[in-house]
XYZ file of C-alpha atoms in Angstrom:
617
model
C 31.714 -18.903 -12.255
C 33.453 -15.525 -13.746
C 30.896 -15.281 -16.671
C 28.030 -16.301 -14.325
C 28.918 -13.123 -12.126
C 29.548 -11.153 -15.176
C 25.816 -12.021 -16.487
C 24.094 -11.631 -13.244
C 26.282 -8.163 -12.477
C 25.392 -6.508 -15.912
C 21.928 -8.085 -16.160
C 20.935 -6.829 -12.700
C 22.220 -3.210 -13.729
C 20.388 -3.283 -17.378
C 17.152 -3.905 -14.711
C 18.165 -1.218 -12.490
C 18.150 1.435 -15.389
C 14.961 0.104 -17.495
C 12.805 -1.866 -15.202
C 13.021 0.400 -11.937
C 12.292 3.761 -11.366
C 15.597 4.708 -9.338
C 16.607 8.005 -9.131
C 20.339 8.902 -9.906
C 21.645 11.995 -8.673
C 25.109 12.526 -8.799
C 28.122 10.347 -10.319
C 28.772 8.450 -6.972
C 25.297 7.251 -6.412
C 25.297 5.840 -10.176
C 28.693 4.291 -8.924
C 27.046 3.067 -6.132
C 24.014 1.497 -8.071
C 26.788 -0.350 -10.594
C 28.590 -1.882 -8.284
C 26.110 -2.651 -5.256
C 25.638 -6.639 -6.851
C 28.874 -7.626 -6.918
C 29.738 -8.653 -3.321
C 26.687 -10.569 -3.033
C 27.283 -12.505 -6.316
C 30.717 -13.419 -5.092
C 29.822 -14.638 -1.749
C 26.850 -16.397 -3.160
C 28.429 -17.740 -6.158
C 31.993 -18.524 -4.675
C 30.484 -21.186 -2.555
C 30.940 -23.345 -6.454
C 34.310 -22.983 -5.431
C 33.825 -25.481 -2.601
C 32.792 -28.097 -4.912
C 34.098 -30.468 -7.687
C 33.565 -29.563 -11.220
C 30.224 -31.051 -12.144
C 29.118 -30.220 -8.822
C 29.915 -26.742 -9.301
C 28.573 -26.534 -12.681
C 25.118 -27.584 -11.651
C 25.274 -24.911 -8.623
C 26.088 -22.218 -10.574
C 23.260 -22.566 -12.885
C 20.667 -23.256 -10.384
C 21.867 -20.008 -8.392
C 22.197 -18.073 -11.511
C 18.356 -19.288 -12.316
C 16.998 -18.280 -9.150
C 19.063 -15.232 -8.956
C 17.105 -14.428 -12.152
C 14.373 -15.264 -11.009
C 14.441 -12.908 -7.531
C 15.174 -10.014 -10.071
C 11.956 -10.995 -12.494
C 9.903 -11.629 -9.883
C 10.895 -8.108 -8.041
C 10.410 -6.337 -11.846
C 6.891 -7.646 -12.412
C 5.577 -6.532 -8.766
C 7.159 -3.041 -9.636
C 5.382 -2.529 -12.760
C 1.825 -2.003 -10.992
C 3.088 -1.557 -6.991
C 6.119 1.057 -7.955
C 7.409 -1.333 -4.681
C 9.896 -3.917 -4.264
C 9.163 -7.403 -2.845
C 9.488 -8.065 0.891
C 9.280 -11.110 2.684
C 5.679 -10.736 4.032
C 5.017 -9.750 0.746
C 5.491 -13.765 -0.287
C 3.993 -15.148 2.487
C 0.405 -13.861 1.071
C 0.328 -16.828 -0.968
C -3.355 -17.368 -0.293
C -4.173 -14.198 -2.497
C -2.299 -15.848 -5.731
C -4.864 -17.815 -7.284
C -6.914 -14.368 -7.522
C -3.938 -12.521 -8.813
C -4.478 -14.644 -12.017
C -5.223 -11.603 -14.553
C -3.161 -8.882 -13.436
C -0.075 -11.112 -13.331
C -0.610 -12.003 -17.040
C -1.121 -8.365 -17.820
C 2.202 -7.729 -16.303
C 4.374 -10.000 -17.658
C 5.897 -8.753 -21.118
C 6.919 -11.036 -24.148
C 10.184 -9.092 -23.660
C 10.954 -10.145 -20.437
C 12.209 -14.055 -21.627
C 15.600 -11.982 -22.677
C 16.577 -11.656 -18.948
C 16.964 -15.357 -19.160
C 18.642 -16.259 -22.438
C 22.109 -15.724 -20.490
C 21.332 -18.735 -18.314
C 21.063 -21.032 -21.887
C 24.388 -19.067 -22.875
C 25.578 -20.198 -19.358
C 24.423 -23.656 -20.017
C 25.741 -23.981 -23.430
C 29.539 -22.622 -22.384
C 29.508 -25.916 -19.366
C 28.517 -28.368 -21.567
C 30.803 -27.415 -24.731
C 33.525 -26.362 -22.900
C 35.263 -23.706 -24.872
C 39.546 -23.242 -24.813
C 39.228 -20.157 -23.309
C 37.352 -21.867 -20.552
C 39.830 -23.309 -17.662
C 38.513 -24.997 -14.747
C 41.061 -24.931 -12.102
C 40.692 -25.818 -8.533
C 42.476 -22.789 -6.581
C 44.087 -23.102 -3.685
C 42.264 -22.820 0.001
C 44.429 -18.842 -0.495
C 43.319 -18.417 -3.631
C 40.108 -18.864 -2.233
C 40.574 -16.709 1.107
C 41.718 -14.051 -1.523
C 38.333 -13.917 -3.316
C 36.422 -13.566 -0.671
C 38.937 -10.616 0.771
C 38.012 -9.026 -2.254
C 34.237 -10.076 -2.132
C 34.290 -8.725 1.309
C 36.124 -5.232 0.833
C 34.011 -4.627 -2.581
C 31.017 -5.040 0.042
C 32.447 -2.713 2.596
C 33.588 0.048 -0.420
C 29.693 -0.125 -1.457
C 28.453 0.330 2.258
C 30.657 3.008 2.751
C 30.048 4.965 -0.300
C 26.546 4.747 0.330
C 27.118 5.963 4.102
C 28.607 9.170 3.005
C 25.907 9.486 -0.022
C 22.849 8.356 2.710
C 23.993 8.774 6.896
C 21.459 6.119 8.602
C 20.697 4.169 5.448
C 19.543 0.792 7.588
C 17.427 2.884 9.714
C 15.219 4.398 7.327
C 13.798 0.960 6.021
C 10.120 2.714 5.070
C 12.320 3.856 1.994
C 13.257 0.540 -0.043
C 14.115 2.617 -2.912
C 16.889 4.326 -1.027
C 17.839 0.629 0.008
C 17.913 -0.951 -3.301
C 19.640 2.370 -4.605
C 22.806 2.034 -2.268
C 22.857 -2.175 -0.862
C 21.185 -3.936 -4.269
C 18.508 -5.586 -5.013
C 19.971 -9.203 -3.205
C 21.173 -7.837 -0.181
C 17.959 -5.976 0.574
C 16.167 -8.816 0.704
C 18.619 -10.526 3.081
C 18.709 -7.197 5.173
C 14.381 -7.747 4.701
C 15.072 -11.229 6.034
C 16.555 -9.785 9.047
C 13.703 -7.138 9.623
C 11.449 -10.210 9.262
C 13.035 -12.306 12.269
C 13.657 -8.873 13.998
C 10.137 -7.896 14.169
C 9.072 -11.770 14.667
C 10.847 -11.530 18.050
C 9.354 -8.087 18.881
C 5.900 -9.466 20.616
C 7.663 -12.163 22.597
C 9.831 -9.561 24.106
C 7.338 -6.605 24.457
C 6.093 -5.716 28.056
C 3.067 -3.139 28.857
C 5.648 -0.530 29.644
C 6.050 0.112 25.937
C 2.690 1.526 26.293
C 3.341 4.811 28.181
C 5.193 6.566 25.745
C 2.846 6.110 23.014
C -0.427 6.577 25.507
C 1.589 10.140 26.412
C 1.649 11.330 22.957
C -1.580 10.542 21.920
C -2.892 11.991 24.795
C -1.269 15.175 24.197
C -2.804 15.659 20.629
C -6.073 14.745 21.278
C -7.998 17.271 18.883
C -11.284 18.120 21.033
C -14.443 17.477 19.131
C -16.397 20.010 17.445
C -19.463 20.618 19.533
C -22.172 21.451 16.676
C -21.110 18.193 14.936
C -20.404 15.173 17.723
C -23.339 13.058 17.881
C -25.590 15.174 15.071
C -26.017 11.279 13.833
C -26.203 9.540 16.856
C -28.079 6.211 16.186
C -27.560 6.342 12.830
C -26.945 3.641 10.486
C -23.135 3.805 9.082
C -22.943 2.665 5.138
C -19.214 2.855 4.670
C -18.027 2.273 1.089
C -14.455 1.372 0.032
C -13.967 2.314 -3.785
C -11.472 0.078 -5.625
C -8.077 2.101 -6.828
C -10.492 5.431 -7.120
C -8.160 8.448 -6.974
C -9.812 11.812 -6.424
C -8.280 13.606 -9.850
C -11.362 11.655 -11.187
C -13.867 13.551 -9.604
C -15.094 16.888 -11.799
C -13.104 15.738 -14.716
C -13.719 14.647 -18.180
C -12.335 12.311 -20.241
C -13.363 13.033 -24.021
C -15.870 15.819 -23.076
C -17.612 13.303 -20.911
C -17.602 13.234 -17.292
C -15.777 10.763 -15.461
C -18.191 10.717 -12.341
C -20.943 12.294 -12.690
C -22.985 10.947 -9.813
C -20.106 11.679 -7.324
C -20.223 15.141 -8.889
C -23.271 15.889 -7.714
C -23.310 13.562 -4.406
C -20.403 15.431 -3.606
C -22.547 18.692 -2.972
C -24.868 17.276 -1.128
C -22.177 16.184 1.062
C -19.453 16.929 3.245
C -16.311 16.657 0.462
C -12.637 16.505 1.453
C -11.009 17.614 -0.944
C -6.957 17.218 0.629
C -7.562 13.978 1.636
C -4.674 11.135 1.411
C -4.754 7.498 1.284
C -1.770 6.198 3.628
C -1.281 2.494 2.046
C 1.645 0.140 1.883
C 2.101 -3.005 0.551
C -1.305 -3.804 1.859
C -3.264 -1.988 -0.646
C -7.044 -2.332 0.024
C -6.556 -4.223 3.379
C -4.013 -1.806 4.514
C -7.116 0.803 3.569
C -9.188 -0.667 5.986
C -7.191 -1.455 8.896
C -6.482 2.138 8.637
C -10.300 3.068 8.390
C -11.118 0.780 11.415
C -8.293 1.132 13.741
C -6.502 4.891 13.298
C -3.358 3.564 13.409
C -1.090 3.181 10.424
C -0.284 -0.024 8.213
C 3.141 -1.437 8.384
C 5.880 -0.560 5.660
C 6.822 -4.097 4.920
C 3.924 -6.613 3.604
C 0.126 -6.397 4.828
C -0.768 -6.311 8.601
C -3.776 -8.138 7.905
C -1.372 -11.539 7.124
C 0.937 -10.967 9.494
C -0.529 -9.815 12.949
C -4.175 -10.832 12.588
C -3.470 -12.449 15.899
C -2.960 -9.058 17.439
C -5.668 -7.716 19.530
C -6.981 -4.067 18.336
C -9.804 -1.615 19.257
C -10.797 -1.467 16.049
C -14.305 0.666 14.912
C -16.761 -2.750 14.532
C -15.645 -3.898 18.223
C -16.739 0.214 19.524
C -19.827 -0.051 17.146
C -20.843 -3.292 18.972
C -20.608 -2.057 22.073
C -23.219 0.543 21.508
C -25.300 -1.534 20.288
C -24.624 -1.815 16.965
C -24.982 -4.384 14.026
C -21.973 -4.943 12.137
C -21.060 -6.662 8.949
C -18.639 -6.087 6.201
C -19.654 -6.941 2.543
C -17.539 -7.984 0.014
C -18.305 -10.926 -3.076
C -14.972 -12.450 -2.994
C -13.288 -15.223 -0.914
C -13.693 -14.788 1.832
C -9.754 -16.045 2.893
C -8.505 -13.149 0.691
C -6.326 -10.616 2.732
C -7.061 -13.314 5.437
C -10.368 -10.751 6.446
C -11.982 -13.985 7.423
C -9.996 -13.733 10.396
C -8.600 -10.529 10.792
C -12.552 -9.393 10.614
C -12.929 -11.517 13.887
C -9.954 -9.825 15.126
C -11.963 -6.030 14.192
C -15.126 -6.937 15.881
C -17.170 -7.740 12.799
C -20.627 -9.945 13.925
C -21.042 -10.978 9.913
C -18.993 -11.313 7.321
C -20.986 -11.326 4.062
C -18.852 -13.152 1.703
C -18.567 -15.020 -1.948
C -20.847 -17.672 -0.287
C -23.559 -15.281 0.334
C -23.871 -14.121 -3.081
C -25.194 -15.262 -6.578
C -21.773 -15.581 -8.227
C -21.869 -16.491 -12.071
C -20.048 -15.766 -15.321
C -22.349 -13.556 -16.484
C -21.982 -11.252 -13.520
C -18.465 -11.490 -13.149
C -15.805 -9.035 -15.257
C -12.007 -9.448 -14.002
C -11.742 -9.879 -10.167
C -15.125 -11.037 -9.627
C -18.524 -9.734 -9.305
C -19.826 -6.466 -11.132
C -20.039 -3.339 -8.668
C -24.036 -2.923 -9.629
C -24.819 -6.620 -9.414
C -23.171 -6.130 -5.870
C -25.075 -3.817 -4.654
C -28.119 -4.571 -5.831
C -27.796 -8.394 -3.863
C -26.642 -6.354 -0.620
C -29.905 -4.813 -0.445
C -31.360 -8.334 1.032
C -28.558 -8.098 3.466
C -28.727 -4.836 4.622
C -32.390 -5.670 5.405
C -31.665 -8.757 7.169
C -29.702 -5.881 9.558
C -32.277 -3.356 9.634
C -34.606 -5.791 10.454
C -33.257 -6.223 14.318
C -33.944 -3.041 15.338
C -31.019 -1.602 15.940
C -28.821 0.333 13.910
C -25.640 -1.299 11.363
C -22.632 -0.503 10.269
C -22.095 -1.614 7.172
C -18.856 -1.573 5.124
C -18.973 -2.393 1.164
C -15.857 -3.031 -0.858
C -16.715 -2.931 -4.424
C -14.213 -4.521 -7.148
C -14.436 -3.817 -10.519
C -12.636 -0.780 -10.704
C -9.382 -3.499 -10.246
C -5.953 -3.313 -12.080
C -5.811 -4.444 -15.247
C -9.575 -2.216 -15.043
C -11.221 -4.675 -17.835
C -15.102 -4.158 -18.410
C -17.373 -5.841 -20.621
C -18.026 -4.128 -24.241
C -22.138 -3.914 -22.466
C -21.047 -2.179 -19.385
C -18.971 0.613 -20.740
C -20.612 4.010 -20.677
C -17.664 5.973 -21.632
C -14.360 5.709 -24.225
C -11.191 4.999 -22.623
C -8.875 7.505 -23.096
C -5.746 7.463 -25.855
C -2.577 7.477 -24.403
C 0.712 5.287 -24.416
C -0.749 3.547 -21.168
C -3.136 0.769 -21.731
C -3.897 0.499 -17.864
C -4.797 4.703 -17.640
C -7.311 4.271 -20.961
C -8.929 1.179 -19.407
C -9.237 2.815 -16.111
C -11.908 5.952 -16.720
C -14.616 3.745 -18.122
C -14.198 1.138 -14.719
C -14.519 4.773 -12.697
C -17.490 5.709 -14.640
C -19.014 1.896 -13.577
C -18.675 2.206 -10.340
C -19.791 5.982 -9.641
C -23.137 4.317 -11.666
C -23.076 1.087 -9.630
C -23.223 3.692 -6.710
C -25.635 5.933 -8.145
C -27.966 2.813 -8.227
C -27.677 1.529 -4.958
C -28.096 5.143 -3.358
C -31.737 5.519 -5.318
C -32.227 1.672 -3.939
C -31.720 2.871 -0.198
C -33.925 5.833 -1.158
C -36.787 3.115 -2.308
C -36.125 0.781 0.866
C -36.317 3.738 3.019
C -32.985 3.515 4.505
C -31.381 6.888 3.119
C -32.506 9.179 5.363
C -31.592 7.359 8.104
C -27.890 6.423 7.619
C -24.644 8.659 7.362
C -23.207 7.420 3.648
C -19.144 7.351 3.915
C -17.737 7.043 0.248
C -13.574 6.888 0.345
C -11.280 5.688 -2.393
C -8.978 3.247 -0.891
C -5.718 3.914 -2.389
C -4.418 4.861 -5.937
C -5.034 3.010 -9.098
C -2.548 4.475 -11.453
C 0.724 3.999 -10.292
C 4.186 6.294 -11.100
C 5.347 3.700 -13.868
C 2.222 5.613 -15.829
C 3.182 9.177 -15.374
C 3.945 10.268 -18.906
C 0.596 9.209 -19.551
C -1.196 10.656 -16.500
C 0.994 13.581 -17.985
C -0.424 13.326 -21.093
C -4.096 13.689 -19.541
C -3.614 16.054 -16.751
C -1.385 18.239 -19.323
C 1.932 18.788 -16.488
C 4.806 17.236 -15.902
C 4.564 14.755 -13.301
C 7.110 15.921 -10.647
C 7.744 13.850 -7.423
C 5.862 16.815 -5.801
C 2.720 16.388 -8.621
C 3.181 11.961 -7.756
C 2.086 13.453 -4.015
C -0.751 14.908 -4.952
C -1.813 11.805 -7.133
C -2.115 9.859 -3.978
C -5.639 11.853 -2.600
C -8.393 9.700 -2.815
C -11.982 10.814 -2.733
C -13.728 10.957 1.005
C -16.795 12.114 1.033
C -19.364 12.421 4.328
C -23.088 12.257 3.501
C -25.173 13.263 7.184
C -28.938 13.220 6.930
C -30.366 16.618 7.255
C -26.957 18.394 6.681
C -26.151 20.615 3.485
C -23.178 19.712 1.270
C -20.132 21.695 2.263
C -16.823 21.178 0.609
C -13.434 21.179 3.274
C -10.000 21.168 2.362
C -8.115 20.644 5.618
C -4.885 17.971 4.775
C -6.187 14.529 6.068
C -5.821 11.472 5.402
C -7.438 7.805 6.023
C -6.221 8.063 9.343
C -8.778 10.358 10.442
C -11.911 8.590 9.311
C -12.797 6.349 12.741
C -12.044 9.276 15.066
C -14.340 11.658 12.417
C -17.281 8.978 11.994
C -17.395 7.699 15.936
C -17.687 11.649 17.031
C -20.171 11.932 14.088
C -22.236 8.783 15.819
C -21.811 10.283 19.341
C -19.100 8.102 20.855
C -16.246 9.910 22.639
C -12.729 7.990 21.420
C -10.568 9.823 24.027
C -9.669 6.650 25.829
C -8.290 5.421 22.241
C -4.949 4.723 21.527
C -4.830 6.062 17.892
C -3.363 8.498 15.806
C -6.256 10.085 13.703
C -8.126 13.420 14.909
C -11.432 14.235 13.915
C -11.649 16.286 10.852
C -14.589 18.507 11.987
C -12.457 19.491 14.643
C -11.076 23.077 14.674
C -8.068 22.235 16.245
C -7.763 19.537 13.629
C -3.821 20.127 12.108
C -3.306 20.101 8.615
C -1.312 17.301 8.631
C -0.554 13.750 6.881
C 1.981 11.349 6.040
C 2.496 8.786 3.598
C 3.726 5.230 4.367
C 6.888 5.944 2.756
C 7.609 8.910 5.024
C 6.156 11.955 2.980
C 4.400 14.343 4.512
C 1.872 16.818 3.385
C 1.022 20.008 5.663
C -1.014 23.318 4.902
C 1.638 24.824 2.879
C 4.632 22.186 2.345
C 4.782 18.590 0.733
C 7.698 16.489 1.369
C 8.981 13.392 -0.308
C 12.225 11.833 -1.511
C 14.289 13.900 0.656
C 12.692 17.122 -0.651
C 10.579 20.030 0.599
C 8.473 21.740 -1.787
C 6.332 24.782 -1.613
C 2.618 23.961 -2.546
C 1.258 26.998 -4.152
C 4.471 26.875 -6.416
C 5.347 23.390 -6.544
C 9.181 24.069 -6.152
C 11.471 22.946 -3.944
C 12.046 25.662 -0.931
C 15.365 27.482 -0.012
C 14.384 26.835 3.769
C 14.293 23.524 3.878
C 14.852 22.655 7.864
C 12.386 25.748 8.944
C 9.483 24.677 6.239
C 9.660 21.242 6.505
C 11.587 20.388 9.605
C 9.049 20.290 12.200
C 6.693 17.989 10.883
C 9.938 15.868 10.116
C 9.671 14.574 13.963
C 6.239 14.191 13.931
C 5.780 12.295 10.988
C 8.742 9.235 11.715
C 7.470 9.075 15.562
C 3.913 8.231 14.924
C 4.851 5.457 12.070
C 7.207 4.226 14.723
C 5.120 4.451 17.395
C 1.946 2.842 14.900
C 4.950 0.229 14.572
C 5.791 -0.938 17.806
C 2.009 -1.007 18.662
C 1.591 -3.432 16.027
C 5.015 -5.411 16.129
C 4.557 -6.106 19.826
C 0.962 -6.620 20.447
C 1.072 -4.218 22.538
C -2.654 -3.461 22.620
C -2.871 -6.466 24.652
C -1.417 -4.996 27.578
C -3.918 -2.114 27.529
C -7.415 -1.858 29.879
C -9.107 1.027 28.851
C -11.882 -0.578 31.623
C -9.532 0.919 34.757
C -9.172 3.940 33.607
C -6.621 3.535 31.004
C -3.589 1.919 33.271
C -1.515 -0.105 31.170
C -0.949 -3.624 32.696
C 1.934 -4.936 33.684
């Protein structure tokens, strides 16, 4: 049991300082990260002490192996999500037998050495070494281990107290968690945020509601005239681009250009360029309940698996009500990110699915169907909607720009780029396919003669090169890649294409947040009676303002993130932290917690925006 805790402690620190990004200050928080697994392998572990020998021999190797295996398993998930594991995370099961390809590109012939201590293990109980005694100790030997268990845990807690004052509160940052608790007890602490927030919606009541209804009612940005309802009875062609971070628009990538379409759609446009994707876990799906709904994602797993009960207000249901068609389009499975019935819960009339679609081999690359050959089989559908007479909304999720970014030798335009970073030189010529997959489906609404009669929304939906690639991003965007710079990274392209209107580029801080209150004013449909968090971005009252789903913030002149304010012209930390940054400090953690309780407790359902907006009780 000794060497099993030995193994497990030093193996668990190697991971800490090789596999995870984890930021070490100061001496005490590296003593903090050394010793933060040894309680939990002593309580967990000393329970062999409660059996006889064989017994305890075959419990100590099955903990040890799935020990190992919570640490693997939370190693490979960091490598693309720069995230740790939660327990809604897991429960997305559904999406594993589409994960296929970017699991294998994840897992490293290196990684079988975090296991050859369990053989070691193995080969020590069956051999039995001298220097190996088995004794049974004595029911005070055994109170005595776990004293020590137990005041090694409460030394660790209170170390990381003084280090980080209301650690367990702040549970957006699992970094800061893992940093100061461990890997194993953040998951049981995640356990208990799990049956926590499980028992928030059978105890929430309508009078939760007031609070939140108060503040959004007191930042409600007024529209700006010239621009609410300029596309009233419009169509709305909303498209969601895979990973696509905005850093690829106007750049190159050996002398070529990376998007050249979206270079010059971009003009003809209305371009935000200080735009932010505000993803967790959820990734795409968070994306779009942010898009539809204005309210934020949840910090732990995806909300679309684990409130798709919930009811919501979301953009399709508002859409419908003024007469709109609405579909979403999207050739996978239609099960994946459970949209099949989370989409029911949005208000969607259609869901235009894998089923609906000429699927084959030869039109597949990686995740499933090429972007073009997408497209280009949409057209029918979007037909099938303009042919009722009344306008659509129609929301297209393309997929080939996917981690592990693979393309076909046929469909590659451009060279990847040479760096250290497979995943960055893959990802430029999956960019460049999709801005042309775009490019053609634009000149096919042009033939079909739907072009000038739709506003054309084009938004990445979150990044596609994570921070375990920043010497290479490095490399191309020739800086250092500072926590301030991995801020930045996160913008995402949004781009707002009105009929009749000339390009115009705007570089007001927003983020995803914004789009539903932005596109609904754009159709002519007042969202004041809306419980949400966005504002309208044409609005001149509109505040520079977002923040992240791990707590950053970005403003007009400050970024914040990992406990740091920094200055944005300069990019360095400022000497006035609590006057720069401190206001929006409020701000940002009340509307994720308000976003929160909304979603942990239903509480939409208690809300009748029919009698003028009185919460029920």
């Amino acid at each position: 049991m000794t060497i099993a805790i030995v193994f497990l402690w030093l193996k668990t620190y190697i991971a800490y300082k090789t596999s995870f990004d984890i930021k070490i200050e100061n001496w005490k928080q590296e003593l903090i990260l050394f010793i933060n697994p040894i309680s939990f392998l002593m309580f967990i572990l000393g329970l062999g002490l409660f059996f006889k020998e064989k017994g305890r021999n075959r419990y100590i190797l099955i903990t040890s192996f799935l020990i190992t295996f919570i640490l693997f398993a939370n190693m490979v998930f960091y490598r693309f999500f720069n995230d740790f594991l939660t327990i809604p995370v897991l429960f997305q099961t559904s999406n594993m037998s589409d994960l296929g390809g970017s699991v294998n590109e994840l897992i490293q012939p290196t990684d079988l050495l975090f296991f050859v201590d369990l053989i070691v293990l193995a080969i020590i109980m069956k051999w039995k070494p001298t220097f190996i005694v088995n004794n049974n100790l004595t029911k005070v030997n055994k109170r005595a281990f776990y004293l020590v268990a137990v005041a090694i845990g409460l030394f660790n807690l209170g170390l990381a107290e003084t280090e980080r004052p209301e650690l367990l509160t702040r549970t957006f940052d699992r970094e800061m968690l893992v940093k100061n608790i461990g890997t194993y007890n953040y998951h049981i602490y995640d356990a208990f945020l799990q049956s926590k927030s499980s028992a928030q919606r059978a105890m929430a009541d309508g009078s939760e509601l007031a609070d939140i209804e108060n503040y959004v009612r007191a930042n409600y940005k007024q529209p700006n005239d010239d621009m609410f309802g300029i596309a009233k009875g419009k169509n709305l062609i909303f498209i969601s681009m895979e990973s696509t971070q905005d850093f690829v628009i106007n750049a190159k990538v050996n002398g070529q250009e990376v998007t050249p379409f979206l270079n010059k759609f971009v003009k003809e446009s209305y371009y935000f360029d200080n735009f932010y994707h505000q993803t967790g876990q959820g990734k795409t799906s968070d994306s779009e309940f942010l898009v539809e709904n204005s309210l934020y994602p949840l910090n732990r797993g995806a909300v679309f698996f684990t409130h798709s009960q919930n009811q919501y207000k979301a953009m399709p249901q508002i859409l419908s009500e003024q007469g709109y068609s609405t579909a979403s389009l999207h050739a996978n499975n239609k099960s994946f990110w459970n949209r099949d019935i989370m989409y029911k819960a949005f208000g969607y009339q259609r869901f235009y699915e894998i089923n609906d679609y000429d699927v084959t081999e030869e039109n597949s690359v990686n995740w499933g169907m090429k972007d073009k050959e997408f497209f280009e089989q949409s057209i029918a559908h979007l037909k099938e909607m303009d042919a009722k007479g009344k306008p659509f909304y129609a929301k297209f999720i393309t997929l080939t720009n996917h981690f592990p970014f693979t393309l076909d030798e046929e469909d590659r335009s451009i060279d990847e780029f040479n760096s250290s970073s497979k995943t960055l030189n893959r990802y430029f010529p999956t960019v460049r396919y999709t801005d042309e997959a775009i490019e053609q489906f634009i000149n096919r609404l042009k033939e079909e003669g739907l072009y000038e009669d739709s506003v054309i929304v084009i938004m990445g939906d979150h990044y596609g090169i994570s921070e375990n690639h920043n010497a290479a991003m490095a490399q191309y965007l020739g800086k250092e890649i500072t926590p301030f710079e991995s801020v930045q990274l996160q913008q995402v392209p949004f781009i707002v294409h009105v009929p009749g209107q000339k390009g115009k580029t705007i570089s007001k801080v927003a983020g995803q947040i914004d789009v539903k209150p932005t596109l609904l004013h754009l159709l002519g449909v007042d969202n004041k009676e809306n419980i949400e968090f966005g504002a309208d971005l044409f609005s001149p009252e509109k505040m520079d303002f977002a923040v992240l789903r791990d707590g950053s913030f970005i403003t007009k002149d400050y970024v914040y993130t990992r406990d740091t304010c920094y200055d944005k012209v300069t990019g360095q930390p400022v000497e006035n932290a609590d006057s720069a940054c401190g206001p929006y400090m409020e701000k940002s953690k009340q509307e994720l917690d308000y976003s929160d309780k909304i979603i942990y407790g239903d509480l939409l359902r208690f809300y009748d925006d029919d009698k003028t907006n009185d919460v029920k009780k």
